Amino acid sequence: MAKNFNSVSFTILVLVFVMASTGILKTKALPGVECPVGSGCLLPSTRVFSQECGPAPFTGTDLDCCACCTATYGSPPVCFAVVEGTDLHCHCYQKKP
């Protein structure tokens, strides 16, 4: 049984190492911003993707993305904004109906 335990431990260790080295575990420090704050869209289950805003790649911050979304589409319907994806797009979200 000790051999099986060591094999499983080694396999899990290799899997975690591969995930860490490929960037699968990387997350952004800021998960986006509510536009305006207190609009009720902080949880992912309360919002749905609406539109993209600004140039791609979007070189600004999540706050810049929020300003772009509210200036372009208004608030409401925009209630959340975040720069996301490997190609850095500014995504605007609205409340789920």
JSON list of C-alpha atoms in Angstrom, two decimals:
[
{"chain": "A", "resi": 1, "resn": "MET", "atom": "CA", "xyz": [0.00, 0.00, 0.00]},
{"chain": "A", "resi": 2, "resn": "ALA", "atom": "CA", "xyz": [2.89, 2.37, 0.66]},
{"chain": "A", "resi": 3, "resn": "LYS", "atom": "CA", "xyz": [3.99, 2.06, -2.98]},
{"chain": "A", "resi": 4, "resn": "ASN", "atom": "CA", "xyz": [0.51, 3.02, -4.20]},
{"chain": "A", "resi": 5, "resn": "PHE", "atom": "CA", "xyz": [0.37, 5.96, -1.82]},
{"chain": "A", "resi": 6, "resn": "ASN", "atom": "CA", "xyz": [3.76, 7.22, -3.00]},
{"chain": "A", "resi": 7, "resn": "SER", "atom": "CA", "xyz": [2.72, 6.87, -6.65]},
{"chain": "A", "resi": 8, "resn": "VAL", "atom": "CA", "xyz": [-0.49, 8.83, -6.07]},
{"chain": "A", "resi": 9, "resn": "SER", "atom": "CA", "xyz": [1.35, 11.54, -4.13]},
{"chain": "A", "resi": 10, "resn": "PHE", "atom": "CA", "xyz": [3.96, 11.85, -6.87]},
{"chain": "A", "resi": 11, "resn": "THR", "atom": "CA", "xyz": [1.28, 12.03, -9.59]},
{"chain": "A", "resi": 12, "resn": "ILE", "atom": "CA", "xyz": [-0.59, 14.78, -7.75]},
{"chain": "A", "resi": 13, "resn": "LEU", "atom": "CA", "xyz": [2.62, 16.69, -7.19]},
{"chain": "A", "resi": 14, "resn": "VAL", "atom": "CA", "xyz": [3.48, 16.53, -10.90]},
{"chain": "A", "resi": 15, "resn": "LEU", "atom": "CA", "xyz": [-0.04, 17.63, -11.84]},
{"chain": "A", "resi": 16, "resn": "VAL", "atom": "CA", "xyz": [0.12, 20.66, -9.53]},
{"chain": "A", "resi": 17, "resn": "PHE", "atom": "CA", "xyz": [3.56, 21.55, -10.87]},
{"chain": "A", "resi": 18, "resn": "VAL", "atom": "CA", "xyz": [2.33, 21.40, -14.48]},
{"chain": "A", "resi": 19, "resn": "MET", "atom": "CA", "xyz": [-0.71, 23.54, -13.66]},
{"chain": "A", "resi": 20, "resn": "ALA", "atom": "CA", "xyz": [1.43, 26.13, -11.90]},
{"chain": "A", "resi": 21, "resn": "SER", "atom": "CA", "xyz": [4.06, 26.29, -14.62]},
{"chain": "A", "resi": 22, "resn": "THR", "atom": "CA", "xyz": [1.54, 26.69, -17.46]},
{"chain": "A", "resi": 23, "resn": "GLY", "atom": "CA", "xyz": [-0.31, 29.57, -15.80]},
{"chain": "A", "resi": 24, "resn": "ILE", "atom": "CA", "xyz": [-3.59, 27.73, -15.26]},
{"chain": "A", "resi": 25, "resn": "LEU", "atom": "CA", "xyz": [-3.70, 28.89, -11.66]},
{"chain": "A", "resi": 26, "resn": "LYS", "atom": "CA", "xyz": [-3.05, 32.59, -12.40]},
{"chain": "A", "resi": 27, "resn": "THR", "atom": "CA", "xyz": [-5.80, 35.03, -11.47]},
{"chain": "A", "resi": 28, "resn": "LYS", "atom": "CA", "xyz": [-6.13, 38.78, -11.72]},
{"chain": "A", "resi": 29, "resn": "ALA", "atom": "CA", "xyz": [-5.88, 40.87, -8.57]},
{"chain": "A", "resi": 30, "resn": "LEU", "atom": "CA", "xyz": [-8.96, 42.91, -9.47]},
{"chain": "A", "resi": 31, "resn": "PRO", "atom": "CA", "xyz": [-11.93, 40.83, -10.57]},
{"chain": "A", "resi": 32, "resn": "GLY", "atom": "CA", "xyz": [-13.73, 43.77, -12.13]},
{"chain": "A", "resi": 33, "resn": "VAL", "atom": "CA", "xyz": [-15.80, 46.63, -10.78]},
{"chain": "A", "resi": 34, "resn": "GLU", "atom": "CA", "xyz": [-19.48, 47.33, -10.25]},
{"chain": "A", "resi": 35, "resn": "CYS", "atom": "CA", "xyz": [-20.74, 50.26, -12.32]},
{"chain": "A", "resi": 36, "resn": "PRO", "atom": "CA", "xyz": [-21.98, 52.01, -10.21]},
{"chain": "A", "resi": 37, "resn": "VAL", "atom": "CA", "xyz": [-20.88, 50.51, -6.90]},
{"chain": "A", "resi": 38, "resn": "GLY", "atom": "CA", "xyz": [-23.82, 48.88, -5.15]},
{"chain": "A", "resi": 39, "resn": "SER", "atom": "CA", "xyz": [-25.70, 48.04, -8.35]},
{"chain": "A", "resi": 40, "resn": "GLY", "atom": "CA", "xyz": [-26.06, 44.40, -7.30]},
{"chain": "A", "resi": 41, "resn": "CYS", "atom": "CA", "xyz": [-23.84, 42.80, -9.95]},
{"chain": "A", "resi": 42, "resn": "LEU", "atom": "CA", "xyz": [-20.85, 41.84, -7.85]},
{"chain": "A", "resi": 43, "resn": "LEU", "atom": "CA", "xyz": [-21.58, 38.09, -7.90]},
{"chain": "A", "resi": 44, "resn": "PRO", "atom": "CA", "xyz": [-21.12, 36.32, -11.26]},
{"chain": "A", "resi": 45, "resn": "SER", "atom": "CA", "xyz": [-24.54, 34.67, -10.87]},
{"chain": "A", "resi": 46, "resn": "THR", "atom": "CA", "xyz": [-26.25, 38.09, -10.95]},
{"chain": "A", "resi": 47, "resn": "ARG", "atom": "CA", "xyz": [-24.91, 39.33, -14.30]},
{"chain": "A", "resi": 48, "resn": "VAL", "atom": "CA", "xyz": [-24.76, 38.41, -17.97]},
{"chain": "A", "resi": 49, "resn": "PHE", "atom": "CA", "xyz": [-22.35, 39.54, -20.72]},
{"chain": "A", "resi": 50, "resn": "SER", "atom": "CA", "xyz": [-23.67, 42.49, -22.69]},
{"chain": "A", "resi": 51, "resn": "GLN", "atom": "CA", "xyz": [-21.10, 44.12, -25.02]},
{"chain": "A", "resi": 52, "resn": "GLU", "atom": "CA", "xyz": [-17.41, 44.85, -25.53]},
{"chain": "A", "resi": 53, "resn": "CYS", "atom": "CA", "xyz": [-16.13, 48.39, -25.26]},
{"chain": "A", "resi": 54, "resn": "GLY", "atom": "CA", "xyz": [-13.05, 50.21, -26.53]},
{"chain": "A", "resi": 55, "resn": "PRO", "atom": "CA", "xyz": [-10.08, 49.01, -28.54]},
{"chain": "A", "resi": 56, "resn": "ALA", "atom": "CA", "xyz": [-8.61, 45.52, -28.45]},
{"chain": "A", "resi": 57, "resn": "PRO", "atom": "CA", "xyz": [-6.33, 45.00, -26.66]},
{"chain": "A", "resi": 58, "resn": "PHE", "atom": "CA", "xyz": [-7.72, 47.26, -23.95]},
{"chain": "A", "resi": 59, "resn": "THR", "atom": "CA", "xyz": [-4.70, 48.81, -22.24]},
{"chain": "A", "resi": 60, "resn": "GLY", "atom": "CA", "xyz": [-6.58, 50.46, -19.38]},
{"chain": "A", "resi": 61, "resn": "THR", "atom": "CA", "xyz": [-7.67, 49.23, -15.96]},
{"chain": "A", "resi": 62, "resn": "ASP", "atom": "CA", "xyz": [-11.01, 47.81, -14.86]},
{"chain": "A", "resi": 63, "resn": "LEU", "atom": "CA", "xyz": [-12.02, 51.33, -13.77]},
{"chain": "A", "resi": 64, "resn": "ASP", "atom": "CA", "xyz": [-11.20, 52.64, -17.26]},
{"chain": "A", "resi": 65, "resn": "CYS", "atom": "CA", "xyz": [-13.30, 49.80, -18.67]},
{"chain": "A", "resi": 66, "resn": "CYS", "atom": "CA", "xyz": [-16.18, 50.81, -16.38]},
{"chain": "A", "resi": 67, "resn": "ALA", "atom": "CA", "xyz": [-15.94, 54.40, -17.62]},
{"chain": "A", "resi": 68, "resn": "CYS", "atom": "CA", "xyz": [-15.95, 53.19, -21.24]},
{"chain": "A", "resi": 69, "resn": "CYS", "atom": "CA", "xyz": [-18.98, 50.94, -20.68]},
{"chain": "A", "resi": 70, "resn": "THR", "atom": "CA", "xyz": [-21.05, 53.56, -18.88]},
{"chain": "A", "resi": 71, "resn": "ALA", "atom": "CA", "xyz": [-20.17, 56.27, -21.40]},
{"chain": "A", "resi": 72, "resn": "THR", "atom": "CA", "xyz": [-21.01, 54.01, -24.36]},
{"chain": "A", "resi": 73, "resn": "TYR", "atom": "CA", "xyz": [-24.02, 52.00, -23.13]},
{"chain": "A", "resi": 74, "resn": "GLY", "atom": "CA", "xyz": [-25.21, 53.88, -20.02]},
{"chain": "A", "resi": 75, "resn": "SER", "atom": "CA", "xyz": [-25.82, 52.70, -16.48]},
{"chain": "A", "resi": 76, "resn": "PRO", "atom": "CA", "xyz": [-28.22, 50.97, -16.37]},
{"chain": "A", "resi": 77, "resn": "PRO", "atom": "CA", "xyz": [-28.10, 48.66, -18.30]},
{"chain": "A", "resi": 78, "resn": "VAL", "atom": "CA", "xyz": [-24.34, 48.33, -17.57]},
{"chain": "A", "resi": 79, "resn": "CYS", "atom": "CA", "xyz": [-23.73, 47.23, -13.98]},
{"chain": "A", "resi": 80, "resn": "PHE", "atom": "CA", "xyz": [-20.28, 45.54, -14.12]},
{"chain": "A", "resi": 81, "resn": "ALA", "atom": "CA", "xyz": [-17.11, 45.93, -16.17]},
{"chain": "A", "resi": 82, "resn": "VAL", "atom": "CA", "xyz": [-13.86, 43.97, -16.37]},
{"chain": "A", "resi": 83, "resn": "VAL", "atom": "CA", "xyz": [-10.80, 43.67, -18.61]},
{"chain": "A", "resi": 84, "resn": "GLU", "atom": "CA", "xyz": [-10.47, 39.94, -19.26]},
{"chain": "A", "resi": 85, "resn": "GLY", "atom": "CA", "xyz": [-9.27, 37.29, -21.65]},
{"chain": "A", "resi": 86, "resn": "THR", "atom": "CA", "xyz": [-5.85, 36.58, -23.06]},
{"chain": "A", "resi": 87, "resn": "ASP", "atom": "CA", "xyz": [-6.39, 39.29, -25.68]},
{"chain": "A", "resi": 88, "resn": "LEU", "atom": "CA", "xyz": [-7.51, 41.84, -23.03]},
{"chain": "A", "resi": 89, "resn": "HIS", "atom": "CA", "xyz": [-10.97, 42.99, -24.04]},
{"chain": "A", "resi": 90, "resn": "CYS", "atom": "CA", "xyz": [-13.12, 45.36, -22.00]},
{"chain": "A", "resi": 91, "resn": "HIS", "atom": "CA", "xyz": [-16.33, 43.43, -21.26]},
{"chain": "A", "resi": 92, "resn": "CYS", "atom": "CA", "xyz": [-19.51, 45.11, -20.12]},
{"chain": "A", "resi": 93, "resn": "TYR", "atom": "CA", "xyz": [-22.14, 43.18, -18.14]},
{"chain": "A", "resi": 94, "resn": "GLN", "atom": "CA", "xyz": [-25.76, 43.84, -17.27]},
{"chain": "A", "resi": 95, "resn": "LYS", "atom": "CA", "xyz": [-28.08, 42.38, -14.63]},
{"chain": "A", "resi": 96, "resn": "LYS", "atom": "CA", "xyz": [-29.66, 39.05, -15.41]},
{"chain": "A", "resi": 97, "resn": "PRO", "atom": "CA", "xyz": [-33.31, 39.45, -16.37]}
]
